Amino acid sequence: MSNPPALVIAPPALHTLPVRGTTQRFPVNRIFCVGRNYADHAREMGHDPSREPPFFFMKPASTIVADGGDFPYPTLSSDVHHEVELVVALSRGGRDIDAAAALVHVYGYAVGLDMTRRDLQAEAKKMGRPWDTGKAFDASAPCGEVVPAAAIGHPTSGAVVLEIDGQVKQRGDLSQLIWNVPETIAYLSTLFTLEPGDLIFSGTPAGVGPVRRGQTLVGRVAGVGELRTRVV
Ligand code: MN
């Protein structure tokens, strides 16, 4: 390999996640998020959950909160919601990936929170504007450790739960995903050339709601693990 180029400013930080069973870390590239991938959540947001093609939005890698760090309540919102999700971490990229072969692209899984400024998202929807200010703000993607598929396989069922201060707010099951993980990877890879390090937040079950400073959020996906963060 040739020498790395001289840079006029320091390179931006690499954002990484811990990996269970090793001190090595998972480097985060892009974060894709699936919208309305559980029927009961689509209904609570006022949409028909019939099986339309999936849709996606993105967050930059810099929005990751790793290692159980705090979630700082963002500016310019008074209605910040939790969305607990199974996160898929890709080890291999590609385009037009066949669903039947999609899982070989998966390094592992994690529990993530797609934190949302619901008021700004609602305003954006109303105005026909992009969702970035509602979805891609600083620290909007708390994420737990990555658990290698080599250790746990590829979960297709299991509870997806979010608790606030010990009280269950969201409860769903991976088996309820409208577009399952291989189908999501296949569809996404027709829109974007996927790359190693990409994360996919797979969507949230019903029960989304507001968080407040001082609360502790605990997300769990059965067979994958747990994520804990404090709202500050
Ligand atoms: Mn979401």
mmCIF file with all atom_site columns, C-alpha atoms and ligand atoms in Angstrom:
data_model
loop_
_atom_site.group_PDB
_atom_site.id
_atom_site.type_symbol
_atom_site.label_atom_id
_atom_site.label_alt_id
_atom_site.label_comp_id
_atom_site.label_asym_id
_atom_site.label_entity_id
_atom_site.label_seq_id
_atom_site.pdbx_PDB_ins_code
_atom_site.Cartn_x
_atom_site.Cartn_y
_atom_site.Cartn_z
_atom_site.occupancy
_atom_site.B_iso_or_equiv
_atom_site.pdbx_formal_charge
_atom_site.auth_seq_id
_atom_site.auth_comp_id
_atom_site.auth_asym_id
_atom_site.auth_atom_id
_atom_site.pdbx_PDB_model_num
ATOM   1   C  CA . MET A 1 1   ? 0.000   0.000   0.000  1.00 0.00 ? 1   MET A CA 1
ATOM   2   C  CA . SER A 1 2   ? 1.094   3.563   -0.696 1.00 0.00 ? 2   SER A CA 1
ATOM   3   C  CA . ASN A 1 3   ? 1.681   5.929   2.202  1.00 0.00 ? 3   ASN A CA 1
ATOM   4   C  CA . PRO A 1 4   ? -1.415  7.631   3.569  1.00 0.00 ? 4   PRO A CA 1
ATOM   5   C  CA . PRO A 1 5   ? -1.803  11.174  2.221  1.00 0.00 ? 5   PRO A CA 1
ATOM   6   C  CA . ALA A 1 6   ? -0.667  14.137  4.308  1.00 0.00 ? 6   ALA A CA 1
ATOM   7   C  CA . LEU A 1 7   ? -3.751  15.806  5.789  1.00 0.00 ? 7   LEU A CA 1
ATOM   8   C  CA . VAL A 1 8   ? -4.312  19.530  6.248  1.00 0.00 ? 8   VAL A CA 1
ATOM   9   C  CA . ILE A 1 9   ? -6.290  18.908  9.468  1.00 0.00 ? 9   ILE A CA 1
ATOM   10  C  CA . ALA A 1 10  ? -6.331  15.995  11.907 1.00 0.00 ? 10  ALA A CA 1
ATOM   11  C  CA . PRO A 1 11  ? -8.421  13.106  10.558 1.00 0.00 ? 11  PRO A CA 1
ATOM   12  C  CA . PRO A 1 12  ? -11.946 12.800  11.979 1.00 0.00 ? 12  PRO A CA 1
ATOM   13  C  CA . ALA A 1 13  ? -12.333 10.263  14.773 1.00 0.00 ? 13  ALA A CA 1
ATOM   14  C  CA . LEU A 1 14  ? -13.151 6.656   13.983 1.00 0.00 ? 14  LEU A CA 1
ATOM   15  C  CA . HIS A 1 15  ? -16.302 5.575   15.826 1.00 0.00 ? 15  HIS A CA 1
ATOM   16  C  CA . THR A 1 16  ? -16.189 2.049   17.207 1.00 0.00 ? 16  THR A CA 1
ATOM   17  C  CA . LEU A 1 17  ? -18.245 -0.385  19.259 1.00 0.00 ? 17  LEU A CA 1
ATOM   18  C  CA . PRO A 1 18  ? -17.013 -2.964  21.752 1.00 0.00 ? 18  PRO A CA 1
ATOM   19  C  CA . VAL A 1 19  ? -17.264 -6.599  20.658 1.00 0.00 ? 19  VAL A CA 1
ATOM   20  C  CA . ARG A 1 20  ? -18.167 -9.364  23.092 1.00 0.00 ? 20  ARG A CA 1
ATOM   21  C  CA . GLY A 1 21  ? -15.327 -11.768 23.806 1.00 0.00 ? 21  GLY A CA 1
ATOM   22  C  CA . THR A 1 22  ? -12.445 -9.626  22.516 1.00 0.00 ? 22  THR A CA 1
ATOM   23  C  CA . THR A 1 23  ? -10.715 -6.337  23.183 1.00 0.00 ? 23  THR A CA 1
ATOM   24  C  CA . GLN A 1 24  ? -10.852 -5.593  19.449 1.00 0.00 ? 24  GLN A CA 1
ATOM   25  C  CA . ARG A 1 25  ? -13.591 -3.191  18.378 1.00 0.00 ? 25  ARG A CA 1
ATOM   26  C  CA . PHE A 1 26  ? -16.069 -2.919  15.507 1.00 0.00 ? 26  PHE A CA 1
ATOM   27  C  CA . PRO A 1 27  ? -15.483 0.163   13.292 1.00 0.00 ? 27  PRO A CA 1
ATOM   28  C  CA . VAL A 1 28  ? -18.738 1.921   12.402 1.00 0.00 ? 28  VAL A CA 1
ATOM   29  C  CA . ASN A 1 29  ? -19.107 3.102   8.815  1.00 0.00 ? 29  ASN A CA 1
ATOM   30  C  CA . ARG A 1 30  ? -22.650 4.223   7.913  1.00 0.00 ? 30  ARG A CA 1
ATOM   31  C  CA . ILE A 1 31  ? -25.845 3.753   9.908  1.00 0.00 ? 31  ILE A CA 1
ATOM   32  C  CA . PHE A 1 32  ? -28.947 2.793   7.933  1.00 0.00 ? 32  PHE A CA 1
ATOM   33  C  CA . CYS A 1 33  ? -32.297 2.742   9.736  1.00 0.00 ? 33  CYS A CA 1
ATOM   34  C  CA . VAL A 1 34  ? -35.457 0.971   8.572  1.00 0.00 ? 34  VAL A CA 1
ATOM   35  C  CA . GLY A 1 35  ? -38.733 2.848   9.059  1.00 0.00 ? 35  GLY A CA 1
ATOM   36  C  CA . ARG A 1 36  ? -42.003 1.202   10.207 1.00 0.00 ? 36  ARG A CA 1
ATOM   37  C  CA . ASN A 1 37  ? -40.787 -2.402  10.215 1.00 0.00 ? 37  ASN A CA 1
ATOM   38  C  CA . TYR A 1 38  ? -43.225 -3.669  12.873 1.00 0.00 ? 38  TYR A CA 1
ATOM   39  C  CA . ALA A 1 39  ? -46.954 -3.502  12.075 1.00 0.00 ? 39  ALA A CA 1
ATOM   40  C  CA . ASP A 1 40  ? -48.017 -2.380  15.550 1.00 0.00 ? 40  ASP A CA 1
ATOM   41  C  CA . HIS A 1 41  ? -45.531 0.528   15.483 1.00 0.00 ? 41  HIS A CA 1
ATOM   42  C  CA . ALA A 1 42  ? -46.657 1.535   11.965 1.00 0.00 ? 42  ALA A CA 1
ATOM   43  C  CA . ARG A 1 43  ? -50.229 1.631   13.305 1.00 0.00 ? 43  ARG A CA 1
ATOM   44  C  CA . GLU A 1 44  ? -49.318 3.713   16.359 1.00 0.00 ? 44  GLU A CA 1
ATOM   45  C  CA . MET A 1 45  ? -47.668 6.243   14.010 1.00 0.00 ? 45  MET A CA 1
ATOM   46  C  CA . GLY A 1 46  ? -50.878 6.421   11.959 1.00 0.00 ? 46  GLY A CA 1
ATOM   47  C  CA . HIS A 1 47  ? -49.841 4.289   8.974  1.00 0.00 ? 47  HIS A CA 1
ATOM   48  C  CA . ASP A 1 48  ? -51.211 1.231   7.211  1.00 0.00 ? 48  ASP A CA 1
ATOM   49  C  CA . PRO A 1 49  ? -48.826 -1.630  7.991  1.00 0.00 ? 49  PRO A CA 1
ATOM   50  C  CA . SER A 1 50  ? -49.456 -3.482  4.735  1.00 0.00 ? 50  SER A CA 1
ATOM   51  C  CA . ARG A 1 51  ? -46.257 -4.873  3.301  1.00 0.00 ? 51  ARG A CA 1
ATOM   52  C  CA . GLU A 1 52  ? -44.987 -1.901  1.321  1.00 0.00 ? 52  GLU A CA 1
ATOM   53  C  CA . PRO A 1 53  ? -41.332 -1.869  0.261  1.00 0.00 ? 53  PRO A CA 1
ATOM   54  C  CA . PRO A 1 54  ? -39.115 -0.907  3.203  1.00 0.00 ? 54  PRO A CA 1
ATOM   55  C  CA . PHE A 1 55  ? -37.842 2.674   3.447  1.00 0.00 ? 55  PHE A CA 1
ATOM   56  C  CA . PHE A 1 56  ? -34.640 3.946   4.987  1.00 0.00 ? 56  PHE A CA 1
ATOM   57  C  CA . PHE A 1 57  ? -33.019 6.962   6.581  1.00 0.00 ? 57  PHE A CA 1
ATOM   58  C  CA . MET A 1 58  ? -29.479 7.416   7.854  1.00 0.00 ? 58  MET A CA 1
ATOM   59  C  CA . LYS A 1 59  ? -27.495 8.682   10.802 1.00 0.00 ? 59  LYS A CA 1
ATOM   60  C  CA . PRO A 1 60  ? -23.785 9.545   10.655 1.00 0.00 ? 60  PRO A CA 1
ATOM   61  C  CA . ALA A 1 61  ? -21.356 7.255   12.485 1.00 0.00 ? 61  ALA A CA 1
ATOM   62  C  CA . SER A 1 62  ? -20.612 10.170  14.839 1.00 0.00 ? 62  SER A CA 1
ATOM   63  C  CA . THR A 1 63  ? -24.072 9.756   16.417 1.00 0.00 ? 63  THR A CA 1
ATOM   64  C  CA . ILE A 1 64  ? -23.025 6.493   18.102 1.00 0.00 ? 64  ILE A CA 1
ATOM   65  C  CA . VAL A 1 65  ? -22.963 6.453   21.900 1.00 0.00 ? 65  VAL A CA 1
ATOM   66  C  CA . ALA A 1 66  ? -20.862 3.432   22.895 1.00 0.00 ? 66  ALA A CA 1
ATOM   67  C  CA . ASP A 1 67  ? -19.776 1.709   26.083 1.00 0.00 ? 67  ASP A CA 1
ATOM   68  C  CA . GLY A 1 68  ? -22.861 2.614   28.116 1.00 0.00 ? 68  GLY A CA 1
ATOM   69  C  CA . GLY A 1 69  ? -22.249 6.345   27.789 1.00 0.00 ? 69  GLY A CA 1
ATOM   70  C  CA . ASP A 1 70  ? -24.901 8.872   28.737 1.00 0.00 ? 70  ASP A CA 1
ATOM   71  C  CA . PHE A 1 71  ? -27.507 10.158  26.284 1.00 0.00 ? 71  PHE A CA 1
ATOM   72  C  CA . PRO A 1 72  ? -27.475 13.969  26.403 1.00 0.00 ? 72  PRO A CA 1
ATOM   73  C  CA . TYR A 1 73  ? -30.991 15.339  25.876 1.00 0.00 ? 73  TYR A CA 1
ATOM   74  C  CA . PRO A 1 74  ? -30.725 17.213  22.551 1.00 0.00 ? 74  PRO A CA 1
ATOM   75  C  CA . THR A 1 75  ? -31.357 20.871  21.878 1.00 0.00 ? 75  THR A CA 1
ATOM   76  C  CA . LEU A 1 76  ? -34.476 22.305  20.236 1.00 0.00 ? 76  LEU A CA 1
ATOM   77  C  CA . SER A 1 77  ? -36.848 19.484  21.130 1.00 0.00 ? 77  SER A CA 1
ATOM   78  C  CA . SER A 1 78  ? -39.297 18.854  23.946 1.00 0.00 ? 78  SER A CA 1
ATOM   79  C  CA . ASP A 1 79  ? -40.461 15.426  22.715 1.00 0.00 ? 79  ASP A CA 1
ATOM   80  C  CA . VAL A 1 80  ? -37.507 13.040  22.390 1.00 0.00 ? 80  VAL A CA 1
ATOM   81  C  CA . HIS A 1 81  ? -38.573 9.400   21.951 1.00 0.00 ? 81  HIS A CA 1
ATOM   82  C  CA . HIS A 1 82  ? -36.905 6.034   22.511 1.00 0.00 ? 82  HIS A CA 1
ATOM   83  C  CA . GLU A 1 83  ? -37.003 3.359   19.783 1.00 0.00 ? 83  GLU A CA 1
ATOM   84  C  CA . VAL A 1 84  ? -35.321 0.084   20.762 1.00 0.00 ? 84  VAL A CA 1
ATOM   85  C  CA . GLU A 1 85  ? -34.024 -1.932  17.804 1.00 0.00 ? 85  GLU A CA 1
ATOM   86  C  CA . LEU A 1 86  ? -31.998 -4.969  16.767 1.00 0.00 ? 86  LEU A CA 1
ATOM   87  C  CA . VAL A 1 87  ? -28.832 -3.666  15.092 1.00 0.00 ? 87  VAL A CA 1
ATOM   88  C  CA . VAL A 1 88  ? -27.129 -5.644  12.323 1.00 0.00 ? 88  VAL A CA 1
ATOM   89  C  CA . ALA A 1 89  ? -23.359 -5.101  11.916 1.00 0.00 ? 89  ALA A CA 1
ATOM   90  C  CA . LEU A 1 90  ? -21.950 -5.903  8.466  1.00 0.00 ? 90  LEU A CA 1
ATOM   91  C  CA . SER A 1 91  ? -18.510 -7.425  7.909  1.00 0.00 ? 91  SER A CA 1
ATOM   92  C  CA . ARG A 1 92  ? -18.837 -7.509  4.128  1.00 0.00 ? 92  ARG A CA 1
ATOM   93  C  CA . GLY A 1 93  ? -20.291 -5.147  1.566  1.00 0.00 ? 93  GLY A CA 1
ATOM   94  C  CA . GLY A 1 94  ? -21.869 -5.637  -1.797 1.00 0.00 ? 94  GLY A CA 1
ATOM   95  C  CA . ARG A 1 95  ? -24.716 -4.677  -4.084 1.00 0.00 ? 95  ARG A CA 1
ATOM   96  C  CA . ASP A 1 96  ? -27.757 -6.584  -5.310 1.00 0.00 ? 96  ASP A CA 1
ATOM   97  C  CA . ILE A 1 97  ? -27.174 -9.145  -2.571 1.00 0.00 ? 97  ILE A CA 1
ATOM   98  C  CA . ASP A 1 98  ? -29.427 -12.185 -2.746 1.00 0.00 ? 98  ASP A CA 1
ATOM   99  C  CA . ALA A 1 99  ? -31.545 -12.580 0.406  1.00 0.00 ? 99  ALA A CA 1
ATOM   100 C  CA . ALA A 1 100 ? -30.623 -16.263 0.501  1.00 0.00 ? 100 ALA A CA 1
ATOM   101 C  CA . ALA A 1 101 ? -26.937 -15.324 0.756  1.00 0.00 ? 101 ALA A CA 1
ATOM   102 C  CA . ALA A 1 102 ? -27.323 -12.134 2.812  1.00 0.00 ? 102 ALA A CA 1
ATOM   103 C  CA . LEU A 1 103 ? -26.381 -13.484 6.219  1.00 0.00 ? 103 LEU A CA 1
ATOM   104 C  CA . VAL A 1 104 ? -22.776 -14.191 5.212  1.00 0.00 ? 104 VAL A CA 1
ATOM   105 C  CA . HIS A 1 105 ? -22.397 -10.375 5.155  1.00 0.00 ? 105 HIS A CA 1
ATOM   106 C  CA . VAL A 1 106 ? -23.316 -10.102 8.846  1.00 0.00 ? 106 VAL A CA 1
ATOM   107 C  CA . TYR A 1 107 ? -20.542 -9.883  11.453 1.00 0.00 ? 107 TYR A CA 1
ATOM   108 C  CA . GLY A 1 108 ? -22.898 -9.740  14.400 1.00 0.00 ? 108 GLY A CA 1
ATOM   109 C  CA . TYR A 1 109 ? -25.744 -8.064  16.222 1.00 0.00 ? 109 TYR A CA 1
ATOM   110 C  CA . ALA A 1 110 ? -26.288 -5.445  18.899 1.00 0.00 ? 110 ALA A CA 1
ATOM   111 C  CA . VAL A 1 111 ? -29.051 -3.623  20.732 1.00 0.00 ? 111 VAL A CA 1
ATOM   112 C  CA . GLY A 1 112 ? -29.509 -0.011  19.657 1.00 0.00 ? 112 GLY A CA 1
ATOM   113 C  CA . LEU A 1 113 ? -31.690 3.004   20.341 1.00 0.00 ? 113 LEU A CA 1
ATOM   114 C  CA . ASP A 1 114 ? -32.913 5.081   17.399 1.00 0.00 ? 114 ASP A CA 1
ATOM   115 C  CA . MET A 1 115 ? -33.445 8.225   19.474 1.00 0.00 ? 115 MET A CA 1
ATOM   116 C  CA . THR A 1 116 ? -35.841 10.605  17.767 1.00 0.00 ? 116 THR A CA 1
ATOM   117 C  CA . ARG A 1 117 ? -36.801 14.259  18.139 1.00 0.00 ? 117 ARG A CA 1
ATOM   118 C  CA . ARG A 1 118 ? -40.451 13.342  17.471 1.00 0.00 ? 118 ARG A CA 1
ATOM   119 C  CA . ASP A 1 119 ? -41.611 16.958  17.340 1.00 0.00 ? 119 ASP A CA 1
ATOM   120 C  CA . LEU A 1 120 ? -39.045 17.891  14.675 1.00 0.00 ? 120 LEU A CA 1
ATOM   121 C  CA . GLN A 1 121 ? -39.731 14.669  12.739 1.00 0.00 ? 121 GLN A CA 1
ATOM   122 C  CA . ALA A 1 122 ? -43.483 15.392  12.779 1.00 0.00 ? 122 ALA A CA 1
ATOM   123 C  CA . GLU A 1 123 ? -42.849 18.939  11.544 1.00 0.00 ? 123 GLU A CA 1
ATOM   124 C  CA . ALA A 1 124 ? -40.582 17.604  8.768  1.00 0.00 ? 124 ALA A CA 1
ATOM   125 C  CA . LYS A 1 125 ? -43.230 15.077  7.688  1.00 0.00 ? 125 LYS A CA 1
ATOM   126 C  CA . LYS A 1 126 ? -45.858 17.813  7.577  1.00 0.00 ? 126 LYS A CA 1
ATOM   127 C  CA . MET A 1 127 ? -43.625 20.124  5.514  1.00 0.00 ? 127 MET A CA 1
ATOM   128 C  CA . GLY A 1 128 ? -42.364 17.360  3.201  1.00 0.00 ? 128 GLY A CA 1
ATOM   129 C  CA . ARG A 1 129 ? -38.808 17.990  4.433  1.00 0.00 ? 129 ARG A CA 1
ATOM   130 C  CA . PRO A 1 130 ? -36.023 15.497  5.244  1.00 0.00 ? 130 PRO A CA 1
ATOM   131 C  CA . TRP A 1 131 ? -35.919 13.824  8.665  1.00 0.00 ? 131 TRP A CA 1
ATOM   132 C  CA . ASP A 1 132 ? -32.280 14.542  9.523  1.00 0.00 ? 132 ASP A CA 1
ATOM   133 C  CA . THR A 1 133 ? -32.899 17.040  12.332 1.00 0.00 ? 133 THR A CA 1
ATOM   134 C  CA . GLY A 1 134 ? -35.394 14.622  13.887 1.00 0.00 ? 134 GLY A CA 1
ATOM   135 C  CA . LYS A 1 135 ? -33.279 11.512  13.503 1.00 0.00 ? 135 LYS A CA 1
ATOM   136 C  CA . ALA A 1 136 ? -29.580 12.218  12.907 1.00 0.00 ? 136 ALA A CA 1
ATOM   137 C  CA . PHE A 1 137 ? -28.729 14.581  15.767 1.00 0.00 ? 137 PHE A CA 1
ATOM   138 C  CA . ASP A 1 138 ? -25.730 14.275  18.117 1.00 0.00 ? 138 ASP A CA 1
ATOM   139 C  CA . ALA A 1 139 ? -25.768 11.081  20.229 1.00 0.00 ? 139 ALA A CA 1
ATOM   140 C  CA . SER A 1 140 ? -28.960 9.838   18.548 1.00 0.00 ? 140 SER A CA 1
ATOM   141 C  CA . ALA A 1 141 ? -27.650 6.273   18.211 1.00 0.00 ? 141 ALA A CA 1
ATOM   142 C  CA . PRO A 1 142 ? -26.749 4.692   21.567 1.00 0.00 ? 142 PRO A CA 1
ATOM   143 C  CA . CYS A 1 143 ? -25.568 1.165   20.767 1.00 0.00 ? 143 CYS A CA 1
ATOM   144 C  CA . GLY A 1 144 ? -24.488 -1.785  22.889 1.00 0.00 ? 144 GLY A CA 1
ATOM   145 C  CA . GLU A 1 145 ? -21.673 -4.246  22.310 1.00 0.00 ? 145 GLU A CA 1
ATOM   146 C  CA . VAL A 1 146 ? -21.575 -6.173  19.055 1.00 0.00 ? 146 VAL A CA 1
ATOM   147 C  CA . VAL A 1 147 ? -22.110 -9.892  19.577 1.00 0.00 ? 147 VAL A CA 1
ATOM   148 C  CA . PRO A 1 148 ? -20.537 -11.995 16.817 1.00 0.00 ? 148 PRO A CA 1
ATOM   149 C  CA . ALA A 1 149 ? -22.902 -14.166 14.812 1.00 0.00 ? 149 ALA A CA 1
ATOM   150 C  CA . ALA A 1 150 ? -20.169 -16.793 15.132 1.00 0.00 ? 150 ALA A CA 1
ATOM   151 C  CA . ALA A 1 151 ? -21.126 -16.961 18.824 1.00 0.00 ? 151 ALA A CA 1
ATOM   152 C  CA . ILE A 1 152 ? -24.926 -16.616 18.749 1.00 0.00 ? 152 ILE A CA 1
ATOM   153 C  CA . GLY A 1 153 ? -26.034 -17.398 15.207 1.00 0.00 ? 153 GLY A CA 1
ATOM   154 C  CA . HIS A 1 154 ? -28.648 -15.235 13.473 1.00 0.00 ? 154 HIS A CA 1
ATOM   155 C  CA . PRO A 1 155 ? -31.637 -14.581 15.751 1.00 0.00 ? 155 PRO A CA 1
ATOM   156 C  CA . THR A 1 156 ? -35.051 -14.702 14.052 1.00 0.00 ? 156 THR A CA 1
ATOM   157 C  CA . SER A 1 157 ? -37.216 -14.600 17.166 1.00 0.00 ? 157 SER A CA 1
ATOM   158 C  CA . GLY A 1 158 ? -36.871 -13.269 20.676 1.00 0.00 ? 158 GLY A CA 1
ATOM   159 C  CA . ALA A 1 159 ? -38.225 -10.414 22.753 1.00 0.00 ? 159 ALA A CA 1
ATOM   160 C  CA . VAL A 1 160 ? -37.287 -6.803  21.941 1.00 0.00 ? 160 VAL A CA 1
ATOM   161 C  CA . VAL A 1 161 ? -37.884 -4.753  25.086 1.00 0.00 ? 161 VAL A CA 1
ATOM   162 C  CA . LEU A 1 162 ? -37.306 -1.202  26.303 1.00 0.00 ? 162 LEU A CA 1
ATOM   163 C  CA . GLU A 1 163 ? -37.576 -0.316  29.990 1.00 0.00 ? 163 GLU A CA 1
ATOM   164 C  CA . ILE A 1 164 ? -37.465 3.109   31.575 1.00 0.00 ? 164 ILE A CA 1
ATOM   165 C  CA . ASP A 1 165 ? -36.429 3.006   35.242 1.00 0.00 ? 165 ASP A CA 1
ATOM   166 C  CA . GLY A 1 166 ? -37.501 -0.646  35.414 1.00 0.00 ? 166 GLY A CA 1
ATOM   167 C  CA . GLN A 1 167 ? -40.904 -0.145  33.740 1.00 0.00 ? 167 GLN A CA 1
ATOM   168 C  CA . VAL A 1 168 ? -41.534 -1.874  30.389 1.00 0.00 ? 168 VAL A CA 1
ATOM   169 C  CA . LYS A 1 169 ? -42.474 0.627   27.657 1.00 0.00 ? 169 LYS A CA 1
ATOM   170 C  CA . GLN A 1 170 ? -41.852 -1.323  24.452 1.00 0.00 ? 170 GLN A CA 1
ATOM   171 C  CA . ARG A 1 171 ? -42.211 -5.040  23.918 1.00 0.00 ? 171 ARG A CA 1
ATOM   172 C  CA . GLY A 1 172 ? -42.138 -6.844  20.591 1.00 0.00 ? 172 GLY A CA 1
ATOM   173 C  CA . ASP A 1 173 ? -40.538 -9.884  19.034 1.00 0.00 ? 173 ASP A CA 1
ATOM   174 C  CA . LEU A 1 174 ? -38.019 -10.255 16.224 1.00 0.00 ? 174 LEU A CA 1
ATOM   175 C  CA . SER A 1 175 ? -40.425 -12.681 14.546 1.00 0.00 ? 175 SER A CA 1
ATOM   176 C  CA . GLN A 1 176 ? -42.760 -9.687  13.967 1.00 0.00 ? 176 GLN A CA 1
ATOM   177 C  CA . LEU A 1 177 ? -40.320 -7.844  11.676 1.00 0.00 ? 177 LEU A CA 1
ATOM   178 C  CA . ILE A 1 178 ? -42.201 -7.033  8.440  1.00 0.00 ? 178 ILE A CA 1
ATOM   179 C  CA . TRP A 1 179 ? -38.900 -7.228  6.507  1.00 0.00 ? 179 TRP A CA 1
ATOM   180 C  CA . ASN A 1 180 ? -36.557 -9.693  8.192  1.00 0.00 ? 180 ASN A CA 1
ATOM   181 C  CA . VAL A 1 181 ? -32.791 -9.214  8.305  1.00 0.00 ? 181 VAL A CA 1
ATOM   182 C  CA . PRO A 1 182 ? -31.858 -11.032 5.043  1.00 0.00 ? 182 PRO A CA 1
ATOM   183 C  CA . GLU A 1 183 ? -34.700 -9.316  3.165  1.00 0.00 ? 183 GLU A CA 1
ATOM   184 C  CA . THR A 1 184 ? -33.653 -5.922  4.530  1.00 0.00 ? 184 THR A CA 1
ATOM   185 C  CA . ILE A 1 185 ? -30.007 -6.428  3.507  1.00 0.00 ? 185 ILE A CA 1
ATOM   186 C  CA . ALA A 1 186 ? -31.097 -7.585  0.050  1.00 0.00 ? 186 ALA A CA 1
ATOM   187 C  CA . TYR A 1 187 ? -33.420 -4.617  -0.486 1.00 0.00 ? 187 TYR A CA 1
ATOM   188 C  CA . LEU A 1 188 ? -30.980 -2.055  0.946  1.00 0.00 ? 188 LEU A CA 1
ATOM   189 C  CA . SER A 1 189 ? -28.229 -3.380  -1.340 1.00 0.00 ? 189 SER A CA 1
ATOM   190 C  CA . THR A 1 190 ? -30.341 -2.526  -4.381 1.00 0.00 ? 190 THR A CA 1
ATOM   191 C  CA . LEU A 1 191 ? -30.381 1.130   -3.248 1.00 0.00 ? 191 LEU A CA 1
ATOM   192 C  CA . PHE A 1 192 ? -26.811 1.463   -1.901 1.00 0.00 ? 192 PHE A CA 1
ATOM   193 C  CA . THR A 1 193 ? -23.571 -0.444  -2.342 1.00 0.00 ? 193 THR A CA 1
ATOM   194 C  CA . LEU A 1 194 ? -23.146 -1.769  1.176  1.00 0.00 ? 194 LEU A CA 1
ATOM   195 C  CA . GLU A 1 195 ? -19.755 -1.567  2.852  1.00 0.00 ? 195 GLU A CA 1
ATOM   196 C  CA . PRO A 1 196 ? -17.996 -3.347  5.730  1.00 0.00 ? 196 PRO A CA 1
ATOM   197 C  CA . GLY A 1 197 ? -18.722 -1.537  8.992  1.00 0.00 ? 197 GLY A CA 1
ATOM   198 C  CA . ASP A 1 198 ? -22.223 -0.473  7.979  1.00 0.00 ? 198 ASP A CA 1
ATOM   199 C  CA . LEU A 1 199 ? -24.885 -0.856  10.673 1.00 0.00 ? 199 LEU A CA 1
ATOM   200 C  CA . ILE A 1 200 ? -28.567 -1.451  10.034 1.00 0.00 ? 200 ILE A CA 1
ATOM   201 C  CA . PHE A 1 201 ? -31.071 -0.424  12.722 1.00 0.00 ? 201 PHE A CA 1
ATOM   202 C  CA . SER A 1 202 ? -33.889 -2.811  11.852 1.00 0.00 ? 202 SER A CA 1
ATOM   203 C  CA . GLY A 1 203 ? -36.912 -0.906  13.161 1.00 0.00 ? 203 GLY A CA 1
ATOM   204 C  CA . THR A 1 204 ? -38.804 -0.619  16.435 1.00 0.00 ? 204 THR A CA 1
ATOM   205 C  CA . PRO A 1 205 ? -41.888 -2.310  17.918 1.00 0.00 ? 205 PRO A CA 1
ATOM   206 C  CA . ALA A 1 206 ? -44.826 -0.364  19.362 1.00 0.00 ? 206 ALA A CA 1
ATOM   207 C  CA . GLY A 1 207 ? -44.684 1.611   22.570 1.00 0.00 ? 207 GLY A CA 1
ATOM   208 C  CA . VAL A 1 208 ? -42.382 4.463   21.584 1.00 0.00 ? 208 VAL A CA 1
ATOM   209 C  CA . GLY A 1 209 ? -42.640 7.457   23.868 1.00 0.00 ? 209 GLY A CA 1
ATOM   210 C  CA . PRO A 1 210 ? -40.845 10.381  25.467 1.00 0.00 ? 210 PRO A CA 1
ATOM   211 C  CA . VAL A 1 211 ? -37.782 10.286  27.707 1.00 0.00 ? 211 VAL A CA 1
ATOM   212 C  CA . ARG A 1 212 ? -36.758 12.744  30.417 1.00 0.00 ? 212 ARG A CA 1
ATOM   213 C  CA . ARG A 1 213 ? -33.465 13.768  31.969 1.00 0.00 ? 213 ARG A CA 1
ATOM   214 C  CA . GLY A 1 214 ? -32.506 11.541  34.896 1.00 0.00 ? 214 GLY A CA 1
ATOM   215 C  CA . GLN A 1 215 ? -34.151 8.405   33.497 1.00 0.00 ? 215 GLN A CA 1
ATOM   216 C  CA . THR A 1 216 ? -32.252 5.186   32.780 1.00 0.00 ? 216 THR A CA 1
ATOM   217 C  CA . LEU A 1 217 ? -33.151 3.425   29.537 1.00 0.00 ? 217 LEU A CA 1
ATOM   218 C  CA . VAL A 1 218 ? -32.492 -0.300  29.208 1.00 0.00 ? 218 VAL A CA 1
ATOM   219 C  CA . GLY A 1 219 ? -32.934 -1.992  25.834 1.00 0.00 ? 219 GLY A CA 1
ATOM   220 C  CA . ARG A 1 220 ? -32.852 -5.771  25.481 1.00 0.00 ? 220 ARG A CA 1
ATOM   221 C  CA . VAL A 1 221 ? -32.996 -8.167  22.580 1.00 0.00 ? 221 VAL A CA 1
ATOM   222 C  CA . ALA A 1 222 ? -33.301 -11.793 23.691 1.00 0.00 ? 222 ALA A CA 1
ATOM   223 C  CA . GLY A 1 223 ? -30.326 -13.823 22.519 1.00 0.00 ? 223 GLY A CA 1
ATOM   224 C  CA . VAL A 1 224 ? -28.291 -10.688 21.734 1.00 0.00 ? 224 VAL A CA 1
ATOM   225 C  CA . GLY A 1 225 ? -27.872 -8.615  24.855 1.00 0.00 ? 225 GLY A CA 1
ATOM   226 C  CA . GLU A 1 226 ? -28.595 -5.378  26.605 1.00 0.00 ? 226 GLU A CA 1
ATOM   227 C  CA . LEU A 1 227 ? -27.965 -1.666  26.268 1.00 0.00 ? 227 LEU A CA 1
ATOM   228 C  CA . ARG A 1 228 ? -28.116 0.782   29.127 1.00 0.00 ? 228 ARG A CA 1
ATOM   229 C  CA . THR A 1 229 ? -27.952 4.570   28.961 1.00 0.00 ? 229 THR A CA 1
ATOM   230 C  CA . ARG A 1 230 ? -28.865 7.447   31.232 1.00 0.00 ? 230 ARG A CA 1
ATOM   231 C  CA . VAL A 1 231 ? -30.629 10.545  29.914 1.00 0.00 ? 231 VAL A CA 1
ATOM   232 C  CA . VAL A 1 232 ? -28.681 13.617  31.067 1.00 0.00 ? 232 VAL A CA 1
HETATM 233 MN MN . MN  B 2 .   ? -36.460 3.479   14.300 1.00 0.00 ? 1   MN  B MN 1
#
